[in-house]
Coordinates of C-alpha atoms in Angstrom, one line a residue:
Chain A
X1 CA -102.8 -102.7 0.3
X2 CA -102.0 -98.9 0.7
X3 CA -99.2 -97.3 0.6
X4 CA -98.3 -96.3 4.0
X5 CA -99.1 -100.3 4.9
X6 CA -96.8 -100.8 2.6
X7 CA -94.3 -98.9 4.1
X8 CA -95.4 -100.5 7.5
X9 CA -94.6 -104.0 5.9
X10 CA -90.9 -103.3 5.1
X11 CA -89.9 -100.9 8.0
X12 CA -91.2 -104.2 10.0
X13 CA -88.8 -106.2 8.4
X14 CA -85.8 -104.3 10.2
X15 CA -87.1 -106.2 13.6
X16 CA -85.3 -109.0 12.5
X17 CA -82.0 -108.0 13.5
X18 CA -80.6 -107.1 16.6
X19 CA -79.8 -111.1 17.7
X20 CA -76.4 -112.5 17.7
X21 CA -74.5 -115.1 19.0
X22 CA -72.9 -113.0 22.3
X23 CA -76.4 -112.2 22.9
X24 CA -77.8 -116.0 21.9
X25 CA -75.6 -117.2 24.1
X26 CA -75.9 -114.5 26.9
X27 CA -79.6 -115.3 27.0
X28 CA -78.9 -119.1 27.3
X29 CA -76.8 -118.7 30.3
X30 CA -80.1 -117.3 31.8
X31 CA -82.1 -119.5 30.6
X32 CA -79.9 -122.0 32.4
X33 CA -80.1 -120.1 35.4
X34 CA -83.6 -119.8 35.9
X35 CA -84.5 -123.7 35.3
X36 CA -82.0 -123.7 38.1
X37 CA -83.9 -121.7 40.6
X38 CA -87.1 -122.8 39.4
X39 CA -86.1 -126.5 40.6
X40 CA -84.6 -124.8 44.3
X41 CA -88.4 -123.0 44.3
X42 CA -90.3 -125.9 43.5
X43 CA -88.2 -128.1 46.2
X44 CA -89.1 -125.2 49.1
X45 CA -92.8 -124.7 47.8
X46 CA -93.1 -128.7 48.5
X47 CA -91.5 -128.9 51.9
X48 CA -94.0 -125.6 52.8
X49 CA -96.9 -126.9 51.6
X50 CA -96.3 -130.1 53.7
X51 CA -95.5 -127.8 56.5
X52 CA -98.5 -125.8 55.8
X53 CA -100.7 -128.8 56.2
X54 CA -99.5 -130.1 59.2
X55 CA -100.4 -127.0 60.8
X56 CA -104.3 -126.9 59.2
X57 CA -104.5 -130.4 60.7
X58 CA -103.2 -129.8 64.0
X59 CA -105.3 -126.7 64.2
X60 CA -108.7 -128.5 62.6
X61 CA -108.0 -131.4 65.2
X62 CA -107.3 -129.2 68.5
X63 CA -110.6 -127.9 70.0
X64 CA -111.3 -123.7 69.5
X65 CA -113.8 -121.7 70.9
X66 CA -117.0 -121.0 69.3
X67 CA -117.1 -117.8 67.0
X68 CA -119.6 -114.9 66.1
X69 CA -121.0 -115.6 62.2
X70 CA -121.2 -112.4 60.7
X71 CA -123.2 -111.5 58.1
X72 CA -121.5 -109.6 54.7
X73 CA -122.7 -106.0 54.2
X74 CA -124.8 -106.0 51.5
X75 CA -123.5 -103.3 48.7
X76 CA -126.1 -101.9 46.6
X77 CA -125.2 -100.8 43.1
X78 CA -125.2 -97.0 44.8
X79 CA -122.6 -97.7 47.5
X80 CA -120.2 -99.7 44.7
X81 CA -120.4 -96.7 42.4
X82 CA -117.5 -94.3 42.9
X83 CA -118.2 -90.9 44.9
X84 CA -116.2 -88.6 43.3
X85 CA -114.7 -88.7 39.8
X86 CA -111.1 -89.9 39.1
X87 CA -108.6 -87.1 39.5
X88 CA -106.6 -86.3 36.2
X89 CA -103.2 -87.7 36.7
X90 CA -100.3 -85.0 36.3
X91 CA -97.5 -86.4 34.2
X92 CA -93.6 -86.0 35.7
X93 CA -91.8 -83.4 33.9
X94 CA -94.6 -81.9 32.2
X95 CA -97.0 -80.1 34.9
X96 CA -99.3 -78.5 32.2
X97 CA -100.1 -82.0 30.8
X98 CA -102.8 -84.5 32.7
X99 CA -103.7 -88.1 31.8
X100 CA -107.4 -88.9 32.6
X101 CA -108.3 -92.5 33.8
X102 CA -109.0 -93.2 30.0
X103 CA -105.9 -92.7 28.8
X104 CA -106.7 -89.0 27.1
X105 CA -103.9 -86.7 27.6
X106 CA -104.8 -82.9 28.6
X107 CA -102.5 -80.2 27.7
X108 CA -103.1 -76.7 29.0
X109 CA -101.5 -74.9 27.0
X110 CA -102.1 -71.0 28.8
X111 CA -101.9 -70.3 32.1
X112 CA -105.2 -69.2 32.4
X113 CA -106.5 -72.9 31.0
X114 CA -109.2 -74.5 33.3
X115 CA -111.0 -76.9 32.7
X116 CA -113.2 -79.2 35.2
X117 CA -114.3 -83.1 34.1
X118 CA -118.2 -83.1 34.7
X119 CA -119.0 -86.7 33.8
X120 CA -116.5 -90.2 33.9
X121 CA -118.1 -93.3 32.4
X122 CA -117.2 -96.3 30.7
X123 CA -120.0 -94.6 28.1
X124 CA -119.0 -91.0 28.4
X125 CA -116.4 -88.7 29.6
X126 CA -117.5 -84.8 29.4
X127 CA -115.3 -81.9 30.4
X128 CA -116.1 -78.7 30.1
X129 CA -113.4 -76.0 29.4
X130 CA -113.9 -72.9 31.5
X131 CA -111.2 -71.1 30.1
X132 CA -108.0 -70.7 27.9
X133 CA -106.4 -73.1 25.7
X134 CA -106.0 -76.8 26.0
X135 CA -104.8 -80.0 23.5
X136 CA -106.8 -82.9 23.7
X137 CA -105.4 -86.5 22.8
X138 CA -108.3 -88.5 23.1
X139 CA -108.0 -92.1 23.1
X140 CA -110.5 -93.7 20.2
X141 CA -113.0 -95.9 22.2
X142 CA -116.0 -96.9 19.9
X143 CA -118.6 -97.5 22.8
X144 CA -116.9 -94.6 24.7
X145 CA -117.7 -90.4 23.9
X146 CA -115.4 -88.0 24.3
X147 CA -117.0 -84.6 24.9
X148 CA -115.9 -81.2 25.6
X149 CA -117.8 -78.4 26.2
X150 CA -117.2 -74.9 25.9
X151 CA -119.5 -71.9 26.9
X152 CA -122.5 -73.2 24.1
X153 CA -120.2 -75.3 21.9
X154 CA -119.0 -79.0 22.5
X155 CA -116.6 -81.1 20.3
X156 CA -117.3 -84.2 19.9
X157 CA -114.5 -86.6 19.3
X158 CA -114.4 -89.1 16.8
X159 CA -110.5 -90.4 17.7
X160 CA -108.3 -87.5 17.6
X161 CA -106.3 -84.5 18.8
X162 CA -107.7 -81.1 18.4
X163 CA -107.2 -77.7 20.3
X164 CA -109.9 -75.7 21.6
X165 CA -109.3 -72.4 22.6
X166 CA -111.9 -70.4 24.8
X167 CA -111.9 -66.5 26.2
X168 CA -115.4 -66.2 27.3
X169 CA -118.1 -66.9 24.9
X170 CA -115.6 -67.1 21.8
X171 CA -114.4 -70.9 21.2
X172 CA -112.1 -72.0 18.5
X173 CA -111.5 -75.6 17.3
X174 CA -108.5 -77.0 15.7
X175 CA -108.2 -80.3 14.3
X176 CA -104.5 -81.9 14.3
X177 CA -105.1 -85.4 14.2
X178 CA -108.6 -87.6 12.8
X179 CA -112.0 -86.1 13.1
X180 CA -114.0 -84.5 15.6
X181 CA -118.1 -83.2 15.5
X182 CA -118.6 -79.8 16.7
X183 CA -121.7 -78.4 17.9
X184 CA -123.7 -75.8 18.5
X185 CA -127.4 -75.6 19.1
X186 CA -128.9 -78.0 17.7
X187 CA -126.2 -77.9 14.8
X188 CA -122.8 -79.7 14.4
X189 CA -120.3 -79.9 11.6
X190 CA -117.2 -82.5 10.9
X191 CA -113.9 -81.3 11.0
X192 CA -110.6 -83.1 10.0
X193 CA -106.7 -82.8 10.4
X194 CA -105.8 -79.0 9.4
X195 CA -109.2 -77.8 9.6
X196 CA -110.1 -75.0 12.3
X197 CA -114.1 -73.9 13.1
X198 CA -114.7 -70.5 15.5
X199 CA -118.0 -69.2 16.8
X200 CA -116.9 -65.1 16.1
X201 CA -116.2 -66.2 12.4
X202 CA -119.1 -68.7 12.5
X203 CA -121.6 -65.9 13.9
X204 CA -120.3 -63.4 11.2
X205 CA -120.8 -65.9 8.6
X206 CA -117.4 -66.3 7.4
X207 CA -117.4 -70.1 8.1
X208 CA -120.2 -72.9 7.6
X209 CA -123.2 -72.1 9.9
X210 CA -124.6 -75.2 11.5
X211 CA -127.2 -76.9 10.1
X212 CA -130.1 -76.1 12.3
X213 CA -129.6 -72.6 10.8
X214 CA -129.6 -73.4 7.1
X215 CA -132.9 -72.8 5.7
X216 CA -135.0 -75.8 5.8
X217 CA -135.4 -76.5 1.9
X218 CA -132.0 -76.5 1.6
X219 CA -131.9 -78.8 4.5
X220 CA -134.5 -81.2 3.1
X221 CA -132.5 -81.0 -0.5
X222 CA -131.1 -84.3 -2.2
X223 CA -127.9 -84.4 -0.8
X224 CA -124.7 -82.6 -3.3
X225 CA -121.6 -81.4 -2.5
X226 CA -121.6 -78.4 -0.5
X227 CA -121.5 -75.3 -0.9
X228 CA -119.4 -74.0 1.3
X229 CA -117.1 -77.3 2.5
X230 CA -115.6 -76.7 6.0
X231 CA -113.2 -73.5 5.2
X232 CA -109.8 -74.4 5.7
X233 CA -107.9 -72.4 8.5
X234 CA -107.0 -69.4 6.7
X235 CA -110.3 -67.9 7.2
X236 CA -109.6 -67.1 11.1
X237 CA -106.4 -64.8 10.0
X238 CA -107.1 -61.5 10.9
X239 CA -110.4 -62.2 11.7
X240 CA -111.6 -63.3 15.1
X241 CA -110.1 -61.9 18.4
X242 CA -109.6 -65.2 20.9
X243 CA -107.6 -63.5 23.4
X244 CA -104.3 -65.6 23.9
X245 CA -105.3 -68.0 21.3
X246 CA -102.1 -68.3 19.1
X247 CA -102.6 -67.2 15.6
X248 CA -103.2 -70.0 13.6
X249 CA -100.7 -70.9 11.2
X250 CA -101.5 -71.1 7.4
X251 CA -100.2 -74.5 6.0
X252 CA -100.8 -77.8 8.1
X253 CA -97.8 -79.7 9.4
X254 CA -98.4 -82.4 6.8
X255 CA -98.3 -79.9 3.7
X256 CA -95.1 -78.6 5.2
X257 CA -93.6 -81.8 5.3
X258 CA -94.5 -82.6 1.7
X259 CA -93.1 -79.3 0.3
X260 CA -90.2 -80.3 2.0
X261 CA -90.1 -83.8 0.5
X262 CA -90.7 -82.3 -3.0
X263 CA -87.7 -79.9 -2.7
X264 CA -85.2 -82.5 -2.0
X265 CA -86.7 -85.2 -4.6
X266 CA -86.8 -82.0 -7.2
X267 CA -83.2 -81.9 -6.0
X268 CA -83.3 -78.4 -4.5
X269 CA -82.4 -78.9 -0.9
X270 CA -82.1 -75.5 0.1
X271 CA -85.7 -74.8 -0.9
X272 CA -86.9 -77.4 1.6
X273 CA -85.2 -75.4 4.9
X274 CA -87.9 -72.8 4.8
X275 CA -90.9 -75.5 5.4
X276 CA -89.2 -77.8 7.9
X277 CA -88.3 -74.1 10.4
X278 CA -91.9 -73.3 9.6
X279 CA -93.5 -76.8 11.0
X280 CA -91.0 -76.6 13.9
X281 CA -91.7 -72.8 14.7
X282 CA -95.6 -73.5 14.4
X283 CA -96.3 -77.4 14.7
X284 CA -93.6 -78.1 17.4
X285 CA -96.0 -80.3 19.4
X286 CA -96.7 -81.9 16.1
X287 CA -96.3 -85.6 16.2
X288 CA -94.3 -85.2 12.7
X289 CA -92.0 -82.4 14.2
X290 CA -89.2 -84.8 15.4
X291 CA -88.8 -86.1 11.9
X292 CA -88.7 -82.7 10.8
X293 CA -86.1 -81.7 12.6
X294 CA -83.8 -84.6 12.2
X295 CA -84.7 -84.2 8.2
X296 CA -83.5 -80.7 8.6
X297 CA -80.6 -81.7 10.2
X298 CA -79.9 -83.9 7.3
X299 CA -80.6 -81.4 4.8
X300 CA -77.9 -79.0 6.4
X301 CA -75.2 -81.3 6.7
X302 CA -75.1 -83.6 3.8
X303 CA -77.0 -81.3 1.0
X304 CA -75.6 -78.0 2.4
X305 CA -72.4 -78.0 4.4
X306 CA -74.1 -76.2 7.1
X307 CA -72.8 -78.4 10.1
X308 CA -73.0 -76.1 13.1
X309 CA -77.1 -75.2 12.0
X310 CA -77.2 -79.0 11.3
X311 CA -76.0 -79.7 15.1
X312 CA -78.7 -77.6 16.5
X313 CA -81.3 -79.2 14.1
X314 CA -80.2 -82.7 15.3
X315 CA -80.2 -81.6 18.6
X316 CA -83.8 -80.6 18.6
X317 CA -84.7 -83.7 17.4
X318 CA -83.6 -85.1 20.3
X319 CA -85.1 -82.5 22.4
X320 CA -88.7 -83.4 20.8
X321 CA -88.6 -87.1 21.4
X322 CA -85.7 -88.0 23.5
X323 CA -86.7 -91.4 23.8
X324 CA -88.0 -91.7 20.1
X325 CA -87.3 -94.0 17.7
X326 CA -84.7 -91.2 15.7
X327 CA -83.2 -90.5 19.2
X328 CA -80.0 -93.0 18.5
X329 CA -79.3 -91.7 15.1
X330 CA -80.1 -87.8 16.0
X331 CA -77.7 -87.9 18.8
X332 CA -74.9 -89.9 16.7
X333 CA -75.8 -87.2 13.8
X334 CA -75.4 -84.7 16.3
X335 CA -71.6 -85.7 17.3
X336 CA -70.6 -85.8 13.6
X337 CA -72.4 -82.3 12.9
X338 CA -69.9 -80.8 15.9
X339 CA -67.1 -82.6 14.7
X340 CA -67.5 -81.1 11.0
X341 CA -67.9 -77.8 12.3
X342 CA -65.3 -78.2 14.0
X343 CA -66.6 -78.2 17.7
X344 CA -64.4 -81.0 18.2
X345 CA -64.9 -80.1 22.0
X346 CA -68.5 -80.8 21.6
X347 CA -68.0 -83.4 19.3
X348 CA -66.3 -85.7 22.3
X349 CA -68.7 -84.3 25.3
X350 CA -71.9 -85.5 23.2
X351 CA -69.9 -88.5 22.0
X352 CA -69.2 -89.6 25.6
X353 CA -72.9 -89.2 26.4
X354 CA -74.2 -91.3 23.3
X355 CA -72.0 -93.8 23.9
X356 CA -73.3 -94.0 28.1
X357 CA -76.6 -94.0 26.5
X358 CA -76.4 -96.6 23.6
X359 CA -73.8 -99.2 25.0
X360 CA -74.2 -101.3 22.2
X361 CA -75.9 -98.7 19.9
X362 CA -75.2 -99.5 16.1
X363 CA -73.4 -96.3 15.4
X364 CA -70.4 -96.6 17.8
X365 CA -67.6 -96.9 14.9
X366 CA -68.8 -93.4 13.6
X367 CA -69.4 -91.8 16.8
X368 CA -66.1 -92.9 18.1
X369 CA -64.5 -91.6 15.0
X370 CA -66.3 -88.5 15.1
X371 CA -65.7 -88.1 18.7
X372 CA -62.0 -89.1 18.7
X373 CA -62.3 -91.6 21.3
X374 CA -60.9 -94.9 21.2
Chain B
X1 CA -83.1 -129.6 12.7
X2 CA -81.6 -133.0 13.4
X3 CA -81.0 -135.4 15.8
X4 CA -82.8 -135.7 18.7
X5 CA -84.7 -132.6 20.0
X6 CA -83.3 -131.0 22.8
X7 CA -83.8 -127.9 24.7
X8 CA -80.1 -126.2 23.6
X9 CA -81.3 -128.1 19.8
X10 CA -84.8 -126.0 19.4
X11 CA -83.0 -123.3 21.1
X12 CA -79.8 -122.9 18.8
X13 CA -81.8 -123.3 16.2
X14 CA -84.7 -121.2 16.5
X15 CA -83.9 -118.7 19.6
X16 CA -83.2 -115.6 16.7
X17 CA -87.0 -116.6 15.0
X18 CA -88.6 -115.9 18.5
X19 CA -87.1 -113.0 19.1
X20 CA -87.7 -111.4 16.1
X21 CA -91.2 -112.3 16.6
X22 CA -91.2 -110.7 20.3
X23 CA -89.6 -108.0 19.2
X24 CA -92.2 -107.0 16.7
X25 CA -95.0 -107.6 18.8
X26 CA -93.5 -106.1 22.1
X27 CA -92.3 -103.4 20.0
X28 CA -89.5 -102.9 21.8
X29 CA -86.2 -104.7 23.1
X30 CA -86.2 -104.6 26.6
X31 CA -88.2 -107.8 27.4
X32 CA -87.2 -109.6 24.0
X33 CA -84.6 -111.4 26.8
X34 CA -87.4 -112.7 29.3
X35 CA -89.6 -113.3 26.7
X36 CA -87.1 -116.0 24.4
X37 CA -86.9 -117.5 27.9
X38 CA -90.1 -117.9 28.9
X39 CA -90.7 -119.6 25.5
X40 CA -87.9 -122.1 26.0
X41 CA -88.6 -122.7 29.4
X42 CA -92.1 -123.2 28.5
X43 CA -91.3 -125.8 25.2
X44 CA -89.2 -128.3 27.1
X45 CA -92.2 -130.0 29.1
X46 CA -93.4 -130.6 25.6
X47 CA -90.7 -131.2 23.3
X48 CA -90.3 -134.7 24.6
X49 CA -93.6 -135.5 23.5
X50 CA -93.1 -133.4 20.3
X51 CA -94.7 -135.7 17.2
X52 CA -93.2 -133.7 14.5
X53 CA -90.1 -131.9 14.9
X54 CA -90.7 -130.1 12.2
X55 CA -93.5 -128.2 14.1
X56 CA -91.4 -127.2 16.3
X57 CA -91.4 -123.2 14.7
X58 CA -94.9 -122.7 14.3
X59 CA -95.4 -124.4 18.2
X60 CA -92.4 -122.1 19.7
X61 CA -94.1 -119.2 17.1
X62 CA -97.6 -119.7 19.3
X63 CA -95.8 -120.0 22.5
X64 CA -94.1 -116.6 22.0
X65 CA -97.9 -115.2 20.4
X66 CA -99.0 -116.5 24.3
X67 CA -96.6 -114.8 26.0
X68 CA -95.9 -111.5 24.0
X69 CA -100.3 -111.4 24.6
X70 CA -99.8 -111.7 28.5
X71 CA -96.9 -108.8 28.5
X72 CA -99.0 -106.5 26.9
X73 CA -102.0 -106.9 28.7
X74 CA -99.4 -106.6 31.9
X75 CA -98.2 -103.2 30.2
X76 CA -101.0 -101.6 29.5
X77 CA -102.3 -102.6 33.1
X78 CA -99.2 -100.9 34.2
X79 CA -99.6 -97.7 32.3
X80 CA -103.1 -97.3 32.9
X81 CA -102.3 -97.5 36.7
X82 CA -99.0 -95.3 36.3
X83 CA -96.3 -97.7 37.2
X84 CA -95.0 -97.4 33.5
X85 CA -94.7 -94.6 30.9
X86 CA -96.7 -95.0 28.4
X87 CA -94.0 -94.3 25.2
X88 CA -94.5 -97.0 22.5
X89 CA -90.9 -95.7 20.8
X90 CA -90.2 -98.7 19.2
X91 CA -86.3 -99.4 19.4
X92 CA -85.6 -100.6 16.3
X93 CA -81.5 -100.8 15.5
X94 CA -80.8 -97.7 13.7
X95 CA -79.4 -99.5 10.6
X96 CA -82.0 -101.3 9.8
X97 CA -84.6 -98.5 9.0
X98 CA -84.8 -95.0 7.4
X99 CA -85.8 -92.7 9.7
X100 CA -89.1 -92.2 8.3
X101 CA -89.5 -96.2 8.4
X102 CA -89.0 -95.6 12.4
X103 CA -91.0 -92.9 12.8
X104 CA -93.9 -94.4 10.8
X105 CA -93.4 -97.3 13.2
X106 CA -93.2 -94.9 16.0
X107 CA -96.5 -94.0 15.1
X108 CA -98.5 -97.2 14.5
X109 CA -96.9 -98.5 17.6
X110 CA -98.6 -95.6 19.6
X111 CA -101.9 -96.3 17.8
X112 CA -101.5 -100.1 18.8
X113 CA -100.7 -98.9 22.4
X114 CA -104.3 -97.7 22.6
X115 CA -106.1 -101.1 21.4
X116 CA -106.5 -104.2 23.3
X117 CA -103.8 -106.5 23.7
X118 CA -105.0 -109.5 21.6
X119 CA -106.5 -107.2 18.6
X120 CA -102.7 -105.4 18.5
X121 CA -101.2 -109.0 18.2
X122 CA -103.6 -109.8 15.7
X123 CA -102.4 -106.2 13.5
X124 CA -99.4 -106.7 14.2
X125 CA -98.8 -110.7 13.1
X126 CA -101.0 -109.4 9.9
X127 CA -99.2 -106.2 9.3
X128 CA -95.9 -106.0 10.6
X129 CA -95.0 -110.0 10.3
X130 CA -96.2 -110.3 7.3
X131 CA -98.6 -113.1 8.2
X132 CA -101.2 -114.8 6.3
X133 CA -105.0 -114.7 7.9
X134 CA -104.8 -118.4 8.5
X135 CA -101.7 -118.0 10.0
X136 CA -102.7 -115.3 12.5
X137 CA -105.4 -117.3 13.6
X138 CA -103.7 -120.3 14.3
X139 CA -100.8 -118.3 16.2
X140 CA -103.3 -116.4 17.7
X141 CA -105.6 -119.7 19.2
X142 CA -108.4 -118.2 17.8
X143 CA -110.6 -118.9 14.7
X144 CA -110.6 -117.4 11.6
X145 CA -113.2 -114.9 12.2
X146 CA -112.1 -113.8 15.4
X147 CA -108.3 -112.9 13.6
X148 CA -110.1 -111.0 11.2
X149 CA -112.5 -108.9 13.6
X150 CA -109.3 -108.3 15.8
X151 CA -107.1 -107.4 13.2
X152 CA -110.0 -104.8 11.8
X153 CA -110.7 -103.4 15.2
X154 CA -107.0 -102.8 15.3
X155 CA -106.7 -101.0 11.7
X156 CA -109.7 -99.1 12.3
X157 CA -107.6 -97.0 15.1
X158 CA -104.6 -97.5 13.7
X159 CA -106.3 -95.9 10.4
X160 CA -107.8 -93.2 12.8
X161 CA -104.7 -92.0 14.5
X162 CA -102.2 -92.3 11.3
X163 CA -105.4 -89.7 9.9
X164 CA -104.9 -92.2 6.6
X165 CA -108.2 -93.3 4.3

């Protein structure tokens, strides 16, 4: 078994708690409670349905006047097929993100982002992106595509999330999650999480050409190890010109993270500060980014005596993923923080919000004490 | 578990198992409560006729399995449609887990979100229960092969998302 399976086992094993005998007993009281009702129900549904008959029989017996038969319209496989394709669904709160009827998030990330869905099926979804930036969160299907097209490139999506960035003909393609396929022409190469493909880089060479241009011996050879593998993300600095596409950053938010993790295990805490701001200034929307930030946090305040910088850290954890599984503990971490930088002010306001928040969260002896409330 | 087997019996004794097990498979502790009842409510027309008390776990174990199943497939109905926010956060009590335990969990629980109900129960019996293949199937109502393609159509997503080999 791997690692992180591993890993999955024990955290797992934490679900066992949370049940105890006010909440054992709380639950039996309802339990109680519903056999209750269920009995009243049962009783009614009986005396209706004896109702309910009568009536049918008095009806069935009584004499009624004769009535038109009519004929079901017939529906041919054209009429039952929809019109006009589902409408991306704009999530509350966050206007520049849309869910399509898969379950794929969109996120325009420029305000000049368009993009227009040209085909909806339980085989294949295809949007093309017309212009800017966008994130896509593609839910993995294995009998479903996921295509997006972009001026004379489309990314094919092999369960993932990836940027693509367009300003004209220029398209860039960054990988933050799983795989995706991009092509153009008859060509198409693989990319994987913290690896980035553009056409101006592509079309001066800098990057792996697709294959249709590769000279066909070397396209017939027994297959080796390439070449040139798929160039990792640094060749686009100072290179290609995409408009409002952000720069793209050097190290992935993974290698940040692990830098970080080696500085603290090496026992060097204030060397692993620099990586965890970097992955927040550049990976915010990274899935790892709330970790980051409570980590951070963590660093400042028990490693080095930094509590004020440790509040705000904490507090962007929360900010990240404020219903997130570090939520509770960032917020609690958050009232200490305040109350060791002496905030005590904030210290209590945050206290009195965690504790409306988590009535019966696990850390109400140190947020009270931290809080100085009762 | 002695004496004879009443409802307040099975439930004294084995209302914490059941919820443990919802709570792993719901991933989260908001309908642990309707869930431990359901199961209860559900086991009393049986336990009368109950052969072997000490079957009673593994019964109220595939009860829960049954209902946990129809939640899901009631959630993700419900997110696909809108009436519920799709977050998979799962709220596991601070204490028990570092935070990188809860945000790994955070994370397989999202890539569960996006598999079928029955292959996530499956991954999750296997994975995060700690169950046996034989187990999982019999929890599970299904044969053996069935667990396993369920549980492998579940890793192969969870694999993809988490971006591990």
């Amino acid at each position: 078994m791997s690692d992180w399976l591993k890993q999955v086992e024990q955290a797992g094993a934490g679900f066992a708690a949370g049940w105890d005998a006010d909440r054992e007993q709380l639950v039996w009281k309802g339990l109680i409670r519903r056999q209750k009702r269920r009995r009243v129900v049962r009783r009614s549904a009986a005396v209706a349905g004896m109702l309910a008959l009568s009536l049918v029989a008095w009806r069935t017996l009584a004499p009624s006047p004769p009535t038109l038969a009519t004929a079901h319209p017939v529906t041919s496989p054209e009429t039952r097929r929809p019109t006009t394709l589902p409408e991306p669904k704009m999530n509350e709160g966050s206007p520049a993100i849309a869910t399509l009827s898969d379950g794929t998030r969109v996120e325009s990330l420029t305000r000049s982002t368009r993009y227009e869905i040209r085909e909806a099926s339980p085989a294949l979804v295809r949007v093309e992106l017309l212009e800017g930036q966008a994130r896509f969160d593609v839910v993995p299907r294995p009998t479903r595509r996921f295509v997006v097209e972009a001026a004379a490139v489309t990314v094919e999506v092999l369960g993932t999330q990836f940027l693509v960035s367009r300003r004209g003909e220029a398209v860039d393609v960054s990988v933050e999650r799983g795989l995706v396929r991009v092509g153009q022409g008859a060509g198409s190469v693989e990319l994987k999480l913290g690896e980035a493909w553009s056409s101006t880089a592509a079309a001066r060479s800098e990057l792996p050409t697709p294959d249709s241009v590769r000279p066909e011996a070397e396209r017939n050879a027994p297959k080796k190890s390439p070449s040139r593998a798929p160039t990792p993300v640094r060749a686009l600095r100072g290179g290609a010109n995409v408009g409002d596409a952000p720069i793209l950053p050097e190290e992935s938010a993974a290698e940040l993270l692990a830098q970080a993790d080696e500085a603290r295990a090496g026992g060097r805490p204030e060397a692993a500060v620099a990586p965890l701001e970097k992955l927040l200034s550049q990976h915010r929307s990274d899935a790892r980014a709330p970790l980051a930030a409570f980590t951070l946090g963590r660093v400042l305040l028990d490693d080095l005596q930094r509590p004020l910088s440790a509040a705000e850290a904490f507090a962007e954890a929360l900010s990240l993923q404020p219903f997130g599984p570090l939520a509770e503990d960032a917020m609690a971490r958050e009232v200490e923080a305040w109350a060791k930088a002496g905030r005590a002010d904030k210290a209590h306001q945050r206290a009195l919000e965690w504790l409306e928040r988590y009535p019966k969260g696990r850390k109400q002896a140190a947020v009270r004490t931290f809080g100085n409330l009762p | 578990m002695q004496g004879e087997v009443t409802l307040e019996n099975a439930y004294r004794s084995h209302a914490s198992y059941v919820a443990s097990v919802a709570r792993r498979l719901l991933g989260r502790d908001r309908d642990v409560d309707d869930v431990v009842q359901d199961v209860f409510i559900e086991a009393q027309a049986g336990l009368k006729s109950l052969k072997e008390p000490q079957a009673l776990k593994g019964w109220l174990a595939t009860i829960t399995v049954r209902r946990c199943t129809r939640k899901l497939k009631l959630r993700k109905f419900l997110t696909t449609v809108g009436l519920e926010t799709s977050s998979e956060a799962p709220d596991v009590p601070s204490g028990q887990a570092s935070p990188e335990h809860l945000m790994l969990l955070g994370r397989v629980y999202e890539a569960l979100a996006l598999v079928s109900a029955q292959e996530r129960v499956a991954w999750t019996l296997r994975y995060i229960q700690g169950e046996r293949l034989e187990a999982v199937s019999e929890l599970c109502g299904c044969s053996l092969a069935t667990a396993k393609r369920r549980i492998a159509a579940a890793h192969e997503v969870v694999r993809s998302v988490m971006g591990h080999e």
